[in-house]
Structures are given as C-alpha cells and as structure tokens.
Short mmCIF file of C-alpha atoms in Angstrom, two decimals:
data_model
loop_
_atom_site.label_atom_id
_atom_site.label_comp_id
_atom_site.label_asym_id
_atom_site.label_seq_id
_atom_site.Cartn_x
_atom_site.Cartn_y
_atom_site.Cartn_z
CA UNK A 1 92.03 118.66 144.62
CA UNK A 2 92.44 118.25 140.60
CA UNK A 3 89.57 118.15 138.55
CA UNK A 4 91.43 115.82 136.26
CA UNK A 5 91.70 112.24 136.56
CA UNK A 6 92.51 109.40 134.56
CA UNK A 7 89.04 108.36 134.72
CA UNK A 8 87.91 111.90 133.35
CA UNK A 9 89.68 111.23 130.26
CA UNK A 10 88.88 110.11 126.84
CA UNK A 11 88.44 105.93 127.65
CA UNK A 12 89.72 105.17 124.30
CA UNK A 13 93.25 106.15 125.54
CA UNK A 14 92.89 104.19 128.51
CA UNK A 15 92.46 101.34 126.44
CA UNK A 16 95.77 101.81 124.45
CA UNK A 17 98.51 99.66 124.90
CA UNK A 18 102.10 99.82 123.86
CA UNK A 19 104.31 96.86 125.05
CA UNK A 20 107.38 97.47 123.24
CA UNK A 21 107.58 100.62 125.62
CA UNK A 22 105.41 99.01 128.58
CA UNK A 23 106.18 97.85 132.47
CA UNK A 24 109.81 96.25 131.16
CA UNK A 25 111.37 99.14 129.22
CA UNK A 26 110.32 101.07 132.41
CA UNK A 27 111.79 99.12 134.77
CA UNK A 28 115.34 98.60 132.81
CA UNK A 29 115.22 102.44 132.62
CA UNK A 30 114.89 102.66 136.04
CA UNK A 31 117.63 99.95 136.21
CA UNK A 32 119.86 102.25 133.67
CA UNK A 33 119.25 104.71 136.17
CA UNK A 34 120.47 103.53 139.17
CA UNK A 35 123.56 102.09 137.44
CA UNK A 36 124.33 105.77 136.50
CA UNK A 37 124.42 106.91 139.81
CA UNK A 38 125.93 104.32 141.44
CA UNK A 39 127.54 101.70 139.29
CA UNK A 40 129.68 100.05 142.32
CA UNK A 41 127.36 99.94 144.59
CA UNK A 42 123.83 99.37 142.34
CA UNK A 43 122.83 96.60 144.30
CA UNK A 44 121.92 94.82 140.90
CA UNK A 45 123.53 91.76 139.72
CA UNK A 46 124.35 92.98 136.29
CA UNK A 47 126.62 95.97 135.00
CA UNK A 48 124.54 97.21 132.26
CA UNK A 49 121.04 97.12 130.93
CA UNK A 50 121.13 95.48 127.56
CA UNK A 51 117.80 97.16 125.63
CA UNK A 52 116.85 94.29 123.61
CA UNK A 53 113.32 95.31 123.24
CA UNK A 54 113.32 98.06 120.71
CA UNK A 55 114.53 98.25 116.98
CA UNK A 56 116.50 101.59 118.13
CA UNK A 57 120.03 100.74 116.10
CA UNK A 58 121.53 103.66 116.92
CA UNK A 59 120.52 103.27 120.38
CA UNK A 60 123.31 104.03 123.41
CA UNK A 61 124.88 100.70 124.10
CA UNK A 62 124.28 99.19 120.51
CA UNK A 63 126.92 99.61 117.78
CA UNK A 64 125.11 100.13 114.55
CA UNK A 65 126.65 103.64 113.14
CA UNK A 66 125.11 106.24 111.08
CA UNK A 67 126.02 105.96 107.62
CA UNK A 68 127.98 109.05 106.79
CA UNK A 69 126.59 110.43 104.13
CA UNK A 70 123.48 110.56 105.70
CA UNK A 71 124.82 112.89 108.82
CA UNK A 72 127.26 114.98 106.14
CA UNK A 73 123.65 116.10 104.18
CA UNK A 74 122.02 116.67 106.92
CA UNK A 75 124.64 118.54 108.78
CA UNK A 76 124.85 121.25 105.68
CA UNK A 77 121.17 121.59 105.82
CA UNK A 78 121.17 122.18 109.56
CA UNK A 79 123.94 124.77 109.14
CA UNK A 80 125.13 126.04 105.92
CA UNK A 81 128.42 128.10 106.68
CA UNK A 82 129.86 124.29 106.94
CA UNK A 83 130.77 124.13 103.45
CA UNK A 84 132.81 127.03 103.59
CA UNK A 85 134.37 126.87 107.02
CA UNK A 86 135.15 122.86 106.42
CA UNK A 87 135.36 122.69 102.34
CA UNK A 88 137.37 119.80 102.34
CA UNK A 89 135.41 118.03 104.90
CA UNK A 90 132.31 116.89 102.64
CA UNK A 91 132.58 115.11 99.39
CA UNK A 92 131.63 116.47 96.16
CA UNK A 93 128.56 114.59 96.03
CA UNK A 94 127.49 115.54 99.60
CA UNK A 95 127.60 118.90 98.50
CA UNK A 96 125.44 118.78 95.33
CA UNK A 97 122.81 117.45 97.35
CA UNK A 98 122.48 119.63 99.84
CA UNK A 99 123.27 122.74 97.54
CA UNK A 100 120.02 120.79 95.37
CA UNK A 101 118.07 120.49 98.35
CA UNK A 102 118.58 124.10 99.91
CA UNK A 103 117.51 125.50 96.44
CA UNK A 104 114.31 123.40 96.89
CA UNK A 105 113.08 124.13 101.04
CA UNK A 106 115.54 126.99 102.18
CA UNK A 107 115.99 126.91 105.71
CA UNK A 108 114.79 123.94 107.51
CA UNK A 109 113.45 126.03 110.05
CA UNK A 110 110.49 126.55 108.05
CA UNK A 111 106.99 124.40 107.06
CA UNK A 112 107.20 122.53 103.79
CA UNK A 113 104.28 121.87 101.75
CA UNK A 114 102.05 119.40 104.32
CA UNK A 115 102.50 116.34 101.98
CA UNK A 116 106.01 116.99 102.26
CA UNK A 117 109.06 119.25 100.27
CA UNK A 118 107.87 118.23 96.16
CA UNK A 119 111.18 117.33 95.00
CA UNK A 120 111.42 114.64 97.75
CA UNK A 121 108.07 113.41 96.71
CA UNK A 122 109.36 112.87 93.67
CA UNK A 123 112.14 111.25 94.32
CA UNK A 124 110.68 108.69 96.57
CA UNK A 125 107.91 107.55 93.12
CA UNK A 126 111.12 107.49 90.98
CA UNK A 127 112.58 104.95 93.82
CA UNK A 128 109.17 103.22 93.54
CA UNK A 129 109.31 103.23 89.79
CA UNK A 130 113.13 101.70 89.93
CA UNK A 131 111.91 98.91 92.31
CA UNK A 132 109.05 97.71 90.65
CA UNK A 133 109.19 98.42 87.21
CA UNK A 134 105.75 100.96 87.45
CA UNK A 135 105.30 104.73 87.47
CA UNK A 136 104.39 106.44 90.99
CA UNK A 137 103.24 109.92 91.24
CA UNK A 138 104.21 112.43 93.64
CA UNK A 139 100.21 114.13 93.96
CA UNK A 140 99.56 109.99 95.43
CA UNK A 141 103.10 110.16 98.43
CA UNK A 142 102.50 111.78 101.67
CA UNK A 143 105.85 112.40 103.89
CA UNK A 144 105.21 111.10 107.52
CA UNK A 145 106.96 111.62 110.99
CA UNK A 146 108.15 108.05 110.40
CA UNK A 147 105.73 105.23 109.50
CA UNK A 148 103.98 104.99 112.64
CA UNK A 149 102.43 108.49 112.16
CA UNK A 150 101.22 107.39 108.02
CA UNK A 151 99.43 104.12 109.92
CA UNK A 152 97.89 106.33 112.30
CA UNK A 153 96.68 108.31 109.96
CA UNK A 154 94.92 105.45 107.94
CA UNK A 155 93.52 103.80 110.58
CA UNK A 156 91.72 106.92 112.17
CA UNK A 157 90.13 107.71 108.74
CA UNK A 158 89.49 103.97 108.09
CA UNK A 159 87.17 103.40 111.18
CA UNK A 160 84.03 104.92 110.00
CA UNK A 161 81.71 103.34 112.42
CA UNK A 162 83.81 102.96 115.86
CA UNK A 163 82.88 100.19 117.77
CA UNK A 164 81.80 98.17 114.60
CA UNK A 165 84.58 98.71 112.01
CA UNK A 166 86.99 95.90 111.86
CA UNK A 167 91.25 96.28 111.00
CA UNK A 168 92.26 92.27 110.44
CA UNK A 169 95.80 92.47 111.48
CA UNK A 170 98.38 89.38 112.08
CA UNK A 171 99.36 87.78 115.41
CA UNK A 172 101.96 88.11 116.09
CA UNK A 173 101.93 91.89 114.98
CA UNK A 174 103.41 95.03 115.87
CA UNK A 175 101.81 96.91 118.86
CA UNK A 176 101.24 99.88 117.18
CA UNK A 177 98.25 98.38 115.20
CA UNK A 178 95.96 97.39 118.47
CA UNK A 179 97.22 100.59 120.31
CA UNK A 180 96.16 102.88 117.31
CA UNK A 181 92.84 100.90 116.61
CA UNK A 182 92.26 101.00 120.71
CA UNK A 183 92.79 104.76 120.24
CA UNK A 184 90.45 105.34 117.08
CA UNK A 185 87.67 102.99 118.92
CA UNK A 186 88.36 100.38 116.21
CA UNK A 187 88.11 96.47 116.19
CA UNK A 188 91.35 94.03 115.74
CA UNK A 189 90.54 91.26 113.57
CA UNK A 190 93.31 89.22 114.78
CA UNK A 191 94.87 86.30 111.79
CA UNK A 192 97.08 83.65 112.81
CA UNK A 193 100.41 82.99 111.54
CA UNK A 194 102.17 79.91 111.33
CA UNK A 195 104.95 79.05 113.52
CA UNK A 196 105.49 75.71 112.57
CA UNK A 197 105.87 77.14 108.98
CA UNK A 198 108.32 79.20 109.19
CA UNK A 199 105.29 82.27 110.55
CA UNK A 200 103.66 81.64 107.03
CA UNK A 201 100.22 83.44 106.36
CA UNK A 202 97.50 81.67 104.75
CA UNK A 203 94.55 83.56 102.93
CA UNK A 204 92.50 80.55 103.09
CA UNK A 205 92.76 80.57 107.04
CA UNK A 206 91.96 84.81 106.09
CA UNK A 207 89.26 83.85 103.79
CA UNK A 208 87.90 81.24 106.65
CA UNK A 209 87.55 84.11 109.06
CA UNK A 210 86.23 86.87 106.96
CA UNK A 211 83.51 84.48 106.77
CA UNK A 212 83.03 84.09 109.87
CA UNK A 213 83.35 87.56 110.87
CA UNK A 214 80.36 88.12 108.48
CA UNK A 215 78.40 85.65 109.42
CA UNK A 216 78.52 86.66 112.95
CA UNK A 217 77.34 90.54 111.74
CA UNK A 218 79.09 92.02 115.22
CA UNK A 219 82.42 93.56 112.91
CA UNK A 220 82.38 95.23 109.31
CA UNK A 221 86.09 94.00 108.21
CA UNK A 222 87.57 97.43 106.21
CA UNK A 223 90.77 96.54 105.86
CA UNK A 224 93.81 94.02 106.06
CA UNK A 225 97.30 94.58 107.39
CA UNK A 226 100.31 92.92 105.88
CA UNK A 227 103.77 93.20 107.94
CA UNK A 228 106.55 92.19 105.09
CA UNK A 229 109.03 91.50 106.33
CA UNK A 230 107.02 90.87 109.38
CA UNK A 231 107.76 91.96 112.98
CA UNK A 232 108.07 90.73 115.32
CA UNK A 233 108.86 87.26 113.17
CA UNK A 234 111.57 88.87 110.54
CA UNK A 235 109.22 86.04 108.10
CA UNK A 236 109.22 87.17 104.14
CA UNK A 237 105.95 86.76 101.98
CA UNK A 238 106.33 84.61 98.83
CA UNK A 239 104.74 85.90 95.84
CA UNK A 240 101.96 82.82 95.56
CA UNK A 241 100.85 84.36 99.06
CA UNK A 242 100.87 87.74 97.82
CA UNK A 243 99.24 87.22 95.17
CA UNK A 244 96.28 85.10 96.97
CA UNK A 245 95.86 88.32 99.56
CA UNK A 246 95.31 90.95 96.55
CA UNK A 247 92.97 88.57 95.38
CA UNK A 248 91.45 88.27 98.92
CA UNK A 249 91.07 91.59 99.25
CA UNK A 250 89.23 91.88 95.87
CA UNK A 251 86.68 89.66 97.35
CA UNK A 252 86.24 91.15 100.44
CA UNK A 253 86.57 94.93 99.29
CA UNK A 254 89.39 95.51 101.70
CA UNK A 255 91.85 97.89 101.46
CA UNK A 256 95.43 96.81 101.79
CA UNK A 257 97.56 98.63 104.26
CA UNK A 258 101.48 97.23 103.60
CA UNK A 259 103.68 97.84 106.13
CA UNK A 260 106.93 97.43 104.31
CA UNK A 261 109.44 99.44 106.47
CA UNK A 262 111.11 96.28 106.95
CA UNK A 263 112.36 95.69 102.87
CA UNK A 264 116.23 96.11 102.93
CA UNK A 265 116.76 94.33 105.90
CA UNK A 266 116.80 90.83 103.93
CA UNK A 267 119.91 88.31 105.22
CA UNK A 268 119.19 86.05 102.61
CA UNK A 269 117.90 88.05 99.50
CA UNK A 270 118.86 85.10 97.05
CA UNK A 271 115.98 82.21 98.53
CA UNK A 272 114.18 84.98 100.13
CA UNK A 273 113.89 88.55 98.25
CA UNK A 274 111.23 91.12 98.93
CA UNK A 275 108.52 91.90 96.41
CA UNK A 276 106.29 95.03 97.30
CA UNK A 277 102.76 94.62 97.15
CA UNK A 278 102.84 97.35 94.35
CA UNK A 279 104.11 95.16 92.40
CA UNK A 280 102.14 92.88 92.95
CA UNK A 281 98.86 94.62 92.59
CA UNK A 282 99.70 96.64 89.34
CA UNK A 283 100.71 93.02 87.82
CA UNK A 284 97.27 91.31 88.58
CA UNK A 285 94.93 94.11 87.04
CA UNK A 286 92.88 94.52 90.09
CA UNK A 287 91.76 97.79 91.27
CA UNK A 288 92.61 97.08 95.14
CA UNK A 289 93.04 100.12 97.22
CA UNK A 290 96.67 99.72 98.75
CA UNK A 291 98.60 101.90 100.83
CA UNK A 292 102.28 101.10 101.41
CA UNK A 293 104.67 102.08 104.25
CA UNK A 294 108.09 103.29 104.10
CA UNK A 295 110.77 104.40 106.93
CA UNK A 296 113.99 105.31 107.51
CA UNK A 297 113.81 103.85 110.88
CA UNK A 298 114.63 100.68 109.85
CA UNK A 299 116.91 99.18 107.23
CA UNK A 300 120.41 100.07 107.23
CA UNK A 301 119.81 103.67 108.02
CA UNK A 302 118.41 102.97 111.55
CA UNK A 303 117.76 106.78 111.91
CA UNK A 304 114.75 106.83 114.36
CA UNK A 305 114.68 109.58 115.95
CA UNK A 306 114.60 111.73 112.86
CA UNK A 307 111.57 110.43 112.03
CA UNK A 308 111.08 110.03 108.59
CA UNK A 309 108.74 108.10 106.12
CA UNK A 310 106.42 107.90 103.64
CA UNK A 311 103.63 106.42 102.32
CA UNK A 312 102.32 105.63 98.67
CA UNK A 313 98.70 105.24 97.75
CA UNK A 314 97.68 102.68 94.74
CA UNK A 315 93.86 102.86 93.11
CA UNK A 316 92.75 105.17 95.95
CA UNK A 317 90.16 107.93 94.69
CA UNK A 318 91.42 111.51 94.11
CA UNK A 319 88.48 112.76 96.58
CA UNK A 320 89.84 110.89 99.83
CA UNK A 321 93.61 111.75 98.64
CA UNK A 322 92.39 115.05 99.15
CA UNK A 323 90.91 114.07 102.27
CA UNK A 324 94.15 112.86 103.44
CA UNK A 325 95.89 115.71 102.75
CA UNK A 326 93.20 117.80 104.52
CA UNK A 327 94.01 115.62 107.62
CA UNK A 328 98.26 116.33 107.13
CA UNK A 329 97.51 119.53 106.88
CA UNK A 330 96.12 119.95 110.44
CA UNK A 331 99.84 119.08 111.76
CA UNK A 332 101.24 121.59 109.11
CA UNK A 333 104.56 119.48 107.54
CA UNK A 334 106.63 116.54 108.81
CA UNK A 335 109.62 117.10 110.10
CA UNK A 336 112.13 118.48 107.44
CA UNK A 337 115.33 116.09 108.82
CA UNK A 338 112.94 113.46 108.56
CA UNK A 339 112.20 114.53 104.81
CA UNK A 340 115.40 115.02 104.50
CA UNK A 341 116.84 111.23 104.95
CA UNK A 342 113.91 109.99 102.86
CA UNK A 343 115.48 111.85 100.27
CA UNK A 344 118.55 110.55 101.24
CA UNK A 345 117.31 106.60 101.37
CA UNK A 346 115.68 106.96 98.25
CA UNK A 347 118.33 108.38 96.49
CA UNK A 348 121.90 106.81 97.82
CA UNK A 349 125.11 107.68 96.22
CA UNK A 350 125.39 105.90 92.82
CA UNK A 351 128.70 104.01 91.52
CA UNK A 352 131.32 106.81 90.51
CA UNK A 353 130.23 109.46 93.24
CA UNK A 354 133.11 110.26 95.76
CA UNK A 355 130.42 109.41 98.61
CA UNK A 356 129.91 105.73 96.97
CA UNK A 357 133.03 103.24 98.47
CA UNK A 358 132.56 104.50 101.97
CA UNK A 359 128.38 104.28 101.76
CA UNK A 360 128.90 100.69 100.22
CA UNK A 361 131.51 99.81 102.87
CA UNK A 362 129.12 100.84 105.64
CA UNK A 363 125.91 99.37 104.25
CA UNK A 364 127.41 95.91 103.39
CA UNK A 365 129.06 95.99 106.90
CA UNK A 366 125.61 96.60 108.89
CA UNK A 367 124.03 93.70 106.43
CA UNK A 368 126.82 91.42 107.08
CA UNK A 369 126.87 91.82 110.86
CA UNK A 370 122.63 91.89 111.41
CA UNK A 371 122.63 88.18 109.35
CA UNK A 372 125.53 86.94 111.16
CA UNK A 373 123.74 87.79 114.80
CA UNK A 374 120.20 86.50 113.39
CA UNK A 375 122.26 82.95 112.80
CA UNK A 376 124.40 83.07 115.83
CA UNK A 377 121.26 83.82 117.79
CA UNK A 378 118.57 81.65 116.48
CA UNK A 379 121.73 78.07 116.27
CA UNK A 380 122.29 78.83 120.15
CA UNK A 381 118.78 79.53 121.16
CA UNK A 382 117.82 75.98 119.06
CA UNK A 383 120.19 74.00 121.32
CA UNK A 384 118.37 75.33 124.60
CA UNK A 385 115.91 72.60 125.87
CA UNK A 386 112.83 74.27 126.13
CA UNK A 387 113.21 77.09 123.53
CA UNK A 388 112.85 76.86 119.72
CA UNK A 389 113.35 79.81 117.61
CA UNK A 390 112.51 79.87 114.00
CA UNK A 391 115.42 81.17 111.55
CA UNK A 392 114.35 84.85 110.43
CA UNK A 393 114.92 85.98 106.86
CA UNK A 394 114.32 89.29 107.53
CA UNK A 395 113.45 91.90 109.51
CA UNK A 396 115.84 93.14 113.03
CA UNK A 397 114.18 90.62 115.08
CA UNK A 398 113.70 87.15 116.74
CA UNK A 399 110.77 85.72 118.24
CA UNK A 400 111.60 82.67 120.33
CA UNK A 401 108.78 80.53 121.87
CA UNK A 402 109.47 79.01 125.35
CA UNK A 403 107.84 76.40 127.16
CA UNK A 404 106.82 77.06 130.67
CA UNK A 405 106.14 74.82 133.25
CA UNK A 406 102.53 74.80 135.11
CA UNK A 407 104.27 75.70 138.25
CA UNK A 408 105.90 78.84 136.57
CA UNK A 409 102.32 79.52 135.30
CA UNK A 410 100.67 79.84 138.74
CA UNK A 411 103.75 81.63 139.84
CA UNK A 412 102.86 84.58 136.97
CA UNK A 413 99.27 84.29 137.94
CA UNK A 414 100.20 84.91 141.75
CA UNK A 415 101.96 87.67 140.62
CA UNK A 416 99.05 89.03 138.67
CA UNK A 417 101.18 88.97 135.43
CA UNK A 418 100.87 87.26 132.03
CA UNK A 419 103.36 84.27 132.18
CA UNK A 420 105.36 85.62 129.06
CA UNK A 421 105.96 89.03 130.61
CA UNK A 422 106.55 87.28 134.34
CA UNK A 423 109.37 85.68 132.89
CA UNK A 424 110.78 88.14 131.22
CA UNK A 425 110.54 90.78 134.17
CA UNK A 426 112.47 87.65 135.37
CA UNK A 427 114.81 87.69 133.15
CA UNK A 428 115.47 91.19 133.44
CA UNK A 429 115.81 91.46 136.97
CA UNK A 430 118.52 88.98 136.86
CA UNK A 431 120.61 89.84 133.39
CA UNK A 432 119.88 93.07 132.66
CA UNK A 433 118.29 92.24 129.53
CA UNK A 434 114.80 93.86 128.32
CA UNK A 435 113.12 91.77 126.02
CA UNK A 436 109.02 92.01 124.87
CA UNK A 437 107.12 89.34 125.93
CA UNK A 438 105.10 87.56 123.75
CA UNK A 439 101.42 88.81 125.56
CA UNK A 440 102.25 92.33 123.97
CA UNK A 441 102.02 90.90 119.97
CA UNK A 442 99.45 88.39 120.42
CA UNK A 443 99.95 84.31 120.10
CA UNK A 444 97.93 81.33 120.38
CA UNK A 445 96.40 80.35 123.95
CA UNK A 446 98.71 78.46 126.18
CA UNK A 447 102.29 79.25 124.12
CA UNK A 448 104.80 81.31 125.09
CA UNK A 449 107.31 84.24 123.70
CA UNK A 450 109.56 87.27 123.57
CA UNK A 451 110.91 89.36 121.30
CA UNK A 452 114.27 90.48 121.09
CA UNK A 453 116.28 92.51 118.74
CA UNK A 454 119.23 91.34 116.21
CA UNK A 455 121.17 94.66 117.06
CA UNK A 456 122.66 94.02 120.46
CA UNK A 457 126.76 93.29 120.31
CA UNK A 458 128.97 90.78 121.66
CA UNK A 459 126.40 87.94 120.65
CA UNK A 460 128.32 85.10 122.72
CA UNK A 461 127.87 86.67 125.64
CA UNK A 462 124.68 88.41 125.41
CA UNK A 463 122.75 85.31 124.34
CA UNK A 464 124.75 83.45 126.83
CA UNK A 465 122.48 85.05 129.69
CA UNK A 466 119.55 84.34 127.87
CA UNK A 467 120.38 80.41 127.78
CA UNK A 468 121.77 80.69 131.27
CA UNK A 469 118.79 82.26 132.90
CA UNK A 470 116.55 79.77 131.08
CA UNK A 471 118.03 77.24 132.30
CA UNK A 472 118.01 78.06 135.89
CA UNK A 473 114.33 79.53 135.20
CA UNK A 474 113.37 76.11 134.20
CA UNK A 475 114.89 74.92 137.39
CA UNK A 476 113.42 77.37 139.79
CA UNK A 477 110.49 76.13 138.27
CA UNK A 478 110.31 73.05 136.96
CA UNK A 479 107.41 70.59 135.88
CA UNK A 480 106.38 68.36 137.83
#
C-alpha cells in the first residue's frame, strides 16, 4: 500500500483550482478521444469537439496561423544549416535577425542569463519606451515562461504573512489569480465589476472595500490586480479609471500588478485604445510600485506553447529586484524560444523590410477576423431570449450571462454541480462545445455565465448550437 496520498500532501495544492482546464476540458478531451477512435460509431451526437474554453489560437481545430516571420526566426535558431541549405527560403530581414540573435545566445540549447538573453531585455524597454513615451531599463525586465509564470512569481513573494495577506483581484478574473494565491496560502480580495456598464471598475466601490477590509482587521490588502483588457470580459480601462486606481493605490500602499497581455488585441482601437499603466503612473508623479505583464500568448502572435513573456517593474527598490532575480535564478533561464518571440513581438519587421507586406497582411487579417467574430457573436447571442452578452472591445473573449430557471437550479444542485457549470456540461454533452462556466471566474450571487473564446471558425454555425441548445435548455427546463 502507498505511503502517499492526496491527503499527505501539501493542503495548499488541494485547495487550487483551475477551471479553464477543470471537469469540462476533461470531459471534451475524453470526447476528442473517442471521436478519434471511432468517429462513425462514437455514440455522441456531435462530430467534433469545438474547444471554446481556452485562448489556445493556434489550437487543432481553430484557424488562427502563425505569423511567418515568427516560425522563419525561430526555425534558424533551432537549426542553423537552414540558411545555407534553403538560402532563398528566408527573407533578408529574417536572416539579420537570427544571424543578430545567434551572435548574442549561441545555441539555444544552452541557459541564458536567468533574467533572460540581455539584448532581448533591451529590446523589450525600447518597445516600452516607443509605447509610452518613457525610458525602461533592462536591469528592471525579467523574461518569463509566459505571463502566468511572472504572476506566480509576484504573488508567492507578495504574501508575506500566509493566511493574512490579502491580493484584491476583479470578479470576474482569470483563474490563475485564486489558483496561485490558493497555492501561496494567500487571501482573494474579490472587486466587483460592472456588467450593466459595460464590466466597468470603480475605485470608489475599491476604495469602499479597502475600508472595509481594514476595518474588519482579518486581511492585510498588499496588492491590487488590474486585467486590461480584461478576461474573461475583453472590457478596456479608460484613463479617468486609471488614473483613480494609481491614486488608490497611493492611498492604500498597494502595489499594482497589471496584467496587460491582452493590449493588441483591441477591435475598436479608435473609441477604445489601450493605455498601459506605465504610462499612466510615470505621468501622475507618484511613486507606486507597479509591475506589468507581457505575453506572446496572446495578441496576434497566439504562440502559447512557446511560452514567452515578460515583465517590467516601475518604482520597485533595487534590493527586492535583486530578490527577484534570486528567485529566477532557482529555475536557471526561461525558455530561449520563448525569449526568442518576445524579441520577435517587440521588435516586428518595420516598413521597407522584405518580411514587412506579408507580416502586415497576416496581422491585419487575424485583427479583422477576431472583431468580426466578437460582433457576429455577441448580435446573435443578444437576440436569444434569456441571454445578454455585453459587446467586448478587447480581449479573445465573451462572457455571456444566462438566466436559469429555478427548476434548472435544483436540477444542478441534484447533480451536486454549480448551475453555471451544470449547464454547460449540458451543453457540451449535446454540441460538442467546451465553454467555462461562469462559477470558475467569480460573479455576483444568483447570476449566471460562461466564457467562450472569439477564435473558433465558421461563426454561423458554431454559435448556432449555442442558441439552439439554449433554447431547448430553457425548455427542458423551464420556469414555472
């Protein structure tokens, strides 16, 4: 008999959880499965599973391509003899990169530096400085294994008293935050957004329950996360807001984590652009601690499994840089393809390189089609009775609410599942569809949601199920 069992281990982990990967995307895998083996004779009512639960763009069954240039670098990093077996295969421009970036790391078979390769660093702070209009520095930009890995990071150095420290972080947010606090022994400080306006935040609502918070003397508030553009609700900050959370934090002596992995994915950058929160701190004076978050996950690169990000620290004190970096060191380097497209999403082709026309044509393509789904999507889920759907500005994501009846309520509590996530089990059990239900993000008692992704093709027919099987949800269980 095993020594080990799950209740021998550390109870922090038990307490993680991660719904974007939970009890759905299991069961469509499963699902995916069985169609592979036998797709004639599944014994499923669908053909396919559609995977509508993950911001995976370059997911199997989804259409979103790599951008070229991106794969041509990386492929004469990976092997070098390419250039001269294929010569006329990679533009100019390709070429000067990787020759740059070769003379830099060598092989990428080796460690880099732990904060990640130096001339990359310094690329990314000239990025920074072209966005904003400020200098970055290189010493102040960690590398990451993607995003996810710079937030875990934070968080586990931010809790300083587990049990008692306090991360405030939006509902609806993005799983990772409550599974990494759960995992650190640290305390969500959940703030509400609001639906009815358009998933605004409000600092005075933040302000209201800082207050609180205090007052009560159970949580000491550290820090406050920012998702913008947010997931799951694609919703852009406006700089009034911004500018009212900097001075928030100021206040409060929080620092401000920005999760900003999110900023190129804009379908209507004219009424709603991005801002960073660099900006917007260097511009009011104040000397709030801000760390920002950067990924080439997202965006029009959609390269996830590479994993590669960064983040950038602003008025944070040399002495826990260096603690930081003591921390990355432990894991030795991030991965160098991951470095690798930062350097490449920080520094695109430019007008007049050979690379440019096709890398324009692709970029503007994956823009044009994400915006044109995100409308499609949100006008036909607004004409389904019992579903409203706000329009997202951002972001790769919807996040319709969904009213259900009482009897479909009981039904989900008979089951022993969350109503949300009973439906859409539901849901995928009869269309094939994996969606995230609402429960796994947070909302307000007694209202209902999913998330679902903006990436999926054939939009007609794919949201088609989703009104269908409301509909005869609805009936199946109707109110009374």
């Amino acid at each position: 008999m095993s020594k080990l069992t799950v209740d021998s281990l550390n109870p922090a982990a038990r307490n993680v959880q991660y719904a974007v990967r939970g009890e759905l995307a299991i069961k469509a895998e499963e699902y995916r499965v069985k169609l592979q083996k036998n797709p004639n004779a599944s014994g499923l009512s669908f053909n396919q599973v559609i995977s509508s639960n993950i911001g995976n763009p370059q997911q199997k069954g989804l259409d979103q391509p790599p951008l070229t240039f991106v794969r041509q670098v990386a492929a004469l990093m990976e092997y070098r003899e390419l250039k001269n077996l294929a010569p006329l295969a990679f533009p100019k421009d390709v070429i000067a990169r990787a020759d740059e970036l070769w003379e830099e790391i060598g092989s990428i078979g080796a460690y880099s530096h732990s904060q990640g390769v130096p001339l990359i660093r310094k690329n990314v702070a000239e990025f920074i400085k072209q966005r904003d209009g400020y200098p970055a520095y290189p010493e102040h930009i960690f590398l990451t294994g993607g995003a996810s890995a710079g937030v875990s990071l934070l968080i586990s150095l931010l809790i300083s008293d587990p049990g008692k420290t306090g991360i405030l972080i939006p509902i609806p947010q993005y799983p990772l935050y409550t599974a990494t606090l759960a995992q650190y022994s640290g305390v969500a400080v959940p703030y509400h957004l609001d639906e009815t306006k358009g998933w605004s935040t409000s600092s005075n609502e933040i302000r209201a329950l800082l207050e609180n918070t205090r007052q009560e003397g159970e949580t000491l508030p550290r820090a406050l996360v920012i998702i913008n553009p947010g997931n799951p609700t694609g919703a852009l900050l406006d700089r009034q807001t911004q500018d009212a959370i900097v001075e928030l934090c100021e206040d409060y002596n929080l620092v401000l984590l920005a999760d900003e992995v999110y900023q190129s994915n804009l379908h209507h950058p004219d009424t709603h652009p991005f801002t960073s929160f660099k900006k917007v701190v260097v511009e009011s004076g104040k000397d709030v601690p801000l760390v920002s978050f950067h990924s080439i996950s997202k965006g029009v690169f959609g390269e996830c499994g590479r994993r590669g990000g960064y983040f950038e620290c602003t008025n944070i004190r040399e002495d826990v840089i260096a603690m930081m970096y003591k921390m990355v060191s432990v894991g030795l380097c991030p991965p160098l393809q991951g470095q690798i497209g930062v350097d490449c999403l920080v520094r695109p082709p430019k007008q007049g390189d050979e690379s440019y026309p096709l890398w324009k044509k692709e970029t503007d393509t994956i823009h044009r089609v994400l915006a044109q789904r995100t409308s499609q999507m949100v006008e036909a889920l607004n004409a389904v009775e019992g579903v409203s759907c706000v329009d997202s500005p951002g972001a790769l994501y919807l996040y319709p609410k969904i009213e259900l009846s009482p009897k479909a309520v009981e039904a989900a509590k008979a089951a022993g599942k969350a109503p949300d996530a009973f439906y859409a089990l539901a849901l995928l059990d009869a269309t094939g569809i994996c969606v995230v239900p609402g429960s796994g993000f947070g909302q307000k008692e007694g209202e209902y949601h999913y998330r679902l992704t903006c990436l999926c093709p054939g939009v007609e027919e794919y949201v088609g199920k989703l009104v269908k099987f409301h509909q005869e949800f609805s009936k199946k269980y109707p109110n009374a």
